[in-house]
mmCIF file of C-alpha atoms in Angstrom:
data_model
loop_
_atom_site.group_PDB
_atom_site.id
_atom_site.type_symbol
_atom_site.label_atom_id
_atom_site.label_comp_id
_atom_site.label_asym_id
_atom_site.label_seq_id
_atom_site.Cartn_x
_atom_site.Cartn_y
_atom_site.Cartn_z
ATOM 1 C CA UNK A 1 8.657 -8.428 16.932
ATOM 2 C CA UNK A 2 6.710 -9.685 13.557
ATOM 3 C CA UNK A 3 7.561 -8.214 10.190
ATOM 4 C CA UNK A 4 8.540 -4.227 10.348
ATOM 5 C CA UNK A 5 7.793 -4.012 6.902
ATOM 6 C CA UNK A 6 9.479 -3.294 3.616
ATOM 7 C CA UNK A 7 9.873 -1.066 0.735
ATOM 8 C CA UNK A 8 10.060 -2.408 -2.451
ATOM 9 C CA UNK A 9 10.354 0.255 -4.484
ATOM 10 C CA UNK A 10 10.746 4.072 -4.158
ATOM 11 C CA UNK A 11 9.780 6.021 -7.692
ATOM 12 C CA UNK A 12 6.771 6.814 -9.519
ATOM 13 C CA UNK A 13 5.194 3.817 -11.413
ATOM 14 C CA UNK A 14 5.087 4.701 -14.885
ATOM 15 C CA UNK A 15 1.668 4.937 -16.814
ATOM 16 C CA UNK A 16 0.858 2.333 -19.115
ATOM 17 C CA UNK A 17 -0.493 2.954 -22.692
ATOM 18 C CA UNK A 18 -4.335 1.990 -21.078
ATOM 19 C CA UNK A 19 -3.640 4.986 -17.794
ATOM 20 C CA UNK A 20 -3.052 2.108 -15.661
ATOM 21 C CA UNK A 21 0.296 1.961 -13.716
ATOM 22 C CA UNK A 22 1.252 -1.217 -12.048
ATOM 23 C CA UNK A 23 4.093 -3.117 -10.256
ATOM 24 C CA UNK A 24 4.654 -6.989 -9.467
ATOM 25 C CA UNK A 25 5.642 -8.812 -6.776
ATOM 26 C CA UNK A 26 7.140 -12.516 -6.431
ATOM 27 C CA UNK A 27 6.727 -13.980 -2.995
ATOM 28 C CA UNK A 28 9.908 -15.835 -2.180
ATOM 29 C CA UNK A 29 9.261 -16.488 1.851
ATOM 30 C CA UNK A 30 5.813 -16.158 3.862
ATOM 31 C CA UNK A 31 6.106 -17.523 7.139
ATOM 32 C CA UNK A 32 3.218 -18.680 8.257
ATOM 33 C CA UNK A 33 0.390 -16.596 9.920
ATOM 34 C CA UNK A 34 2.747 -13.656 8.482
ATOM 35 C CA UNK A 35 0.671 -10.586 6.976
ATOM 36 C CA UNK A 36 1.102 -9.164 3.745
ATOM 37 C CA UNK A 37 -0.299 -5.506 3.101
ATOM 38 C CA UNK A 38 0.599 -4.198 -0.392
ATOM 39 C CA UNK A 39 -0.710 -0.766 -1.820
ATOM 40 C CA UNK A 40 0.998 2.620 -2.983
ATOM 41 C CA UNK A 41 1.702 6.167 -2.014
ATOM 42 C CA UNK A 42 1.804 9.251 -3.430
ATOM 43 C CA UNK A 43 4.534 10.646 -1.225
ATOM 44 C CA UNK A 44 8.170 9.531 -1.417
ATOM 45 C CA UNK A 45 9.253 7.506 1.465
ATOM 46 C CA UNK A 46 11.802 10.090 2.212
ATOM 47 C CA UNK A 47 8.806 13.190 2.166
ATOM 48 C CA UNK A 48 7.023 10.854 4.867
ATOM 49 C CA UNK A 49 8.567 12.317 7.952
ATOM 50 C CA UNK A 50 10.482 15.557 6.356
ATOM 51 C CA UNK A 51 11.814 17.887 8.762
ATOM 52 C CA UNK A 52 9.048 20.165 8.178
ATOM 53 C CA UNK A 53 6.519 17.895 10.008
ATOM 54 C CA UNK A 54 7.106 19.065 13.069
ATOM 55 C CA UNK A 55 3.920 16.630 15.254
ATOM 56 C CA UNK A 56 4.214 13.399 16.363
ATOM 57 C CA UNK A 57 1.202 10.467 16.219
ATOM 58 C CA UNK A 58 -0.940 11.991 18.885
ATOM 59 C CA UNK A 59 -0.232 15.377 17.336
ATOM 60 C CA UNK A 60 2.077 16.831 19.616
ATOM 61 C CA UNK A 61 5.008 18.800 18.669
ATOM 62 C CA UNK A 62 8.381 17.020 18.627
ATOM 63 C CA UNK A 63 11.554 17.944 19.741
ATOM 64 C CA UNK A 64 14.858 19.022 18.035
ATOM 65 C CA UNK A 65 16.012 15.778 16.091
ATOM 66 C CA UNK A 66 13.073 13.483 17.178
ATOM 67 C CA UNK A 67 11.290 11.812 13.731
ATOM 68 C CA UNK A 68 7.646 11.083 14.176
ATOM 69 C CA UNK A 69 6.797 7.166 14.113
ATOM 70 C CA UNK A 70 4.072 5.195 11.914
ATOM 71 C CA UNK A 71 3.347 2.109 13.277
ATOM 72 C CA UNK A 72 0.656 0.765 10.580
ATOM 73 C CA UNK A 73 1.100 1.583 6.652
ATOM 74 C CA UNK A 74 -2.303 3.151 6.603
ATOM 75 C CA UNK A 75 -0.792 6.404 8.730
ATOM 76 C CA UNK A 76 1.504 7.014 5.407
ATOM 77 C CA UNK A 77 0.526 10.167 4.014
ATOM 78 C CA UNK A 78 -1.675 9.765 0.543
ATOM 79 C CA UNK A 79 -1.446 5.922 0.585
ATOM 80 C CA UNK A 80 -3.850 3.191 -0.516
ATOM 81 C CA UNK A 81 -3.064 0.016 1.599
ATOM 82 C CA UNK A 82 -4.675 -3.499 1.351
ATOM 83 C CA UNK A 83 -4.089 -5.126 4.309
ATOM 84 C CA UNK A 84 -3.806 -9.389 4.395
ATOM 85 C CA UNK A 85 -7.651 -9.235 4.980
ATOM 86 C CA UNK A 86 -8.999 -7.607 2.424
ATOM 87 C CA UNK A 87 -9.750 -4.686 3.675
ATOM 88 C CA UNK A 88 -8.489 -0.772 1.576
ATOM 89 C CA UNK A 89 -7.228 1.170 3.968
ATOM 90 C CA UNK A 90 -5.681 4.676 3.675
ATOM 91 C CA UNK A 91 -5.007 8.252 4.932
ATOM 92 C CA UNK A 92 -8.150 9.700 3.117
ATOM 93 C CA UNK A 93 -10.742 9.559 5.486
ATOM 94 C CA UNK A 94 -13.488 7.209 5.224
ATOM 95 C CA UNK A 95 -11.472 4.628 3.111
ATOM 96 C CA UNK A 96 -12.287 1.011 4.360
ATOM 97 C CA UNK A 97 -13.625 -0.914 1.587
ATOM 98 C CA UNK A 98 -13.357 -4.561 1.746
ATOM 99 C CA UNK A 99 -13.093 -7.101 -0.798
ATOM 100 C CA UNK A 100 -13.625 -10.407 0.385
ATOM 101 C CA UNK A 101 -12.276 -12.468 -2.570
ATOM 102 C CA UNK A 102 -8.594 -11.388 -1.556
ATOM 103 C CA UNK A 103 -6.878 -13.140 1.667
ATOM 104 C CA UNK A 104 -2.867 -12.800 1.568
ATOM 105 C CA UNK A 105 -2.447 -15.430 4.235
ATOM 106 C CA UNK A 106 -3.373 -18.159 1.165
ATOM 107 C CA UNK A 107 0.054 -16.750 -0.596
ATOM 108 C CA UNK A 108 2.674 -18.863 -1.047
ATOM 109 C CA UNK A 109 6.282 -19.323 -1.855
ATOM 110 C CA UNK A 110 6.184 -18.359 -5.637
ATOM 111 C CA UNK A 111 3.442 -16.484 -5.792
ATOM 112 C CA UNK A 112 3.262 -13.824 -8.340
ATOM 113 C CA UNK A 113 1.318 -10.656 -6.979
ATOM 114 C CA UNK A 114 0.454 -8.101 -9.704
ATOM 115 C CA UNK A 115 -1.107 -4.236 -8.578
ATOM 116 C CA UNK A 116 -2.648 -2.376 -11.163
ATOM 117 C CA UNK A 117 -3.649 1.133 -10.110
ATOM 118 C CA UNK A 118 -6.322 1.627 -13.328
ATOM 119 C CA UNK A 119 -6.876 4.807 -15.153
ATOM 120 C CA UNK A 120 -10.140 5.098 -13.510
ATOM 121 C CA UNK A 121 -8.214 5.188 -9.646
ATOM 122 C CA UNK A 122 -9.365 1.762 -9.101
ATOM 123 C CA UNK A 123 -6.583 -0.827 -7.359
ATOM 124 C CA UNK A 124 -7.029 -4.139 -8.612
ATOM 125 C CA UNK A 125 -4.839 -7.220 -7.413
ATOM 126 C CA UNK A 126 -3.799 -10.283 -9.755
ATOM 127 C CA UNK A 127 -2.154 -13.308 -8.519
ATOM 128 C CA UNK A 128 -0.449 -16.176 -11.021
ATOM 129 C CA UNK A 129 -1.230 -14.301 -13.886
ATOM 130 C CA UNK A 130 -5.256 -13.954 -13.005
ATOM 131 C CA UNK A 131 -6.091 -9.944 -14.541
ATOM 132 C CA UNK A 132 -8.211 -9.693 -11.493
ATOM 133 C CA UNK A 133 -7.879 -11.412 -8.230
ATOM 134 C CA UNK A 134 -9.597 -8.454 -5.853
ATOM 135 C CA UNK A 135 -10.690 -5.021 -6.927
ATOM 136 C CA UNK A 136 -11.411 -1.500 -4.924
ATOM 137 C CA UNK A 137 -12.713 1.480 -5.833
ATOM 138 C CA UNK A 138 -10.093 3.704 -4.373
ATOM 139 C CA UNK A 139 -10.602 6.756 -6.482
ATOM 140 C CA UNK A 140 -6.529 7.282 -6.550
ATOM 141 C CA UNK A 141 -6.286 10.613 -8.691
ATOM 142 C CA UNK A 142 -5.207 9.985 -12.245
ATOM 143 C CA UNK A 143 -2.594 12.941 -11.336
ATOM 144 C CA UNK A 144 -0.989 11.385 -8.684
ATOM 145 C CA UNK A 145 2.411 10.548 -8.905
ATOM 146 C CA UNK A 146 2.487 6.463 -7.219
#
């Protein structure tokens, strides 16, 4: 099976002087045709599948010590994904804005990958030190904690 995925980090990004919060990213291995998605959530990893949600993907209740499953990042609760295309995905409905300028297949093996989350909600990629590589109006709330 390909990737699986992988947490880099699991607290609150901390807001910049400007609003902005932001993280970066160095790409040590890509293998090739592999995908990279990078985004943020609002929800602790560990809040994801609490014991209090109680319905599986379809939306079916699970049984005693079954954990509901996410297969793409985009099922995360309150997240803001941009998948290797391009394209903002999300758990807010009616988020799929594309931005055609980014393709994460073109990464390489020290690559520096900046995300900026702006004061204004917008999430704006940087790569090699470029302020702005890709941009999308995802209207993240000021107020959320990323």
């Amino acid at each position: 099976r390909k990737g699986g995925g992988l947490l880099v980090g699991t607290g609150p990004l901390l807001v910049q002087a400007d609003g902005s919060r932001c993280f970066t990213l160095w790409v040590e291995v890509l293998m090739p045709g592999e995908r990279l998605d990078i985004g943020v959530t609002a929800k602790a990893a560990h809040e994801h599948f609490s014991s209090d949600d109680r319905r599986g993907a379809n939306g079916g209740l699970l049984g005693r010590g079954q954990r509901p499953q996410s297969a793409f990042a985009e099922d995360l609760l309150s997240s803001w994904i941009v998948e290797s295309s391009g394209l903002l995905v999300g758990s807010h409905a009616g988020l799929r804005i594309r931005d055609d300028r980014w393709n994460a297949r073109r990464l390489c093996a020290g690559d520096r990958l900046r995300l900026t989350v702006t004061a204004a909600g917008e999430l704006v990629l940087g790569l090699n030190g470029a302020s702005v590589t890709a941009s999308w109006r995802a209207q993240i709330p000021p107020e959320a904690q990323i």
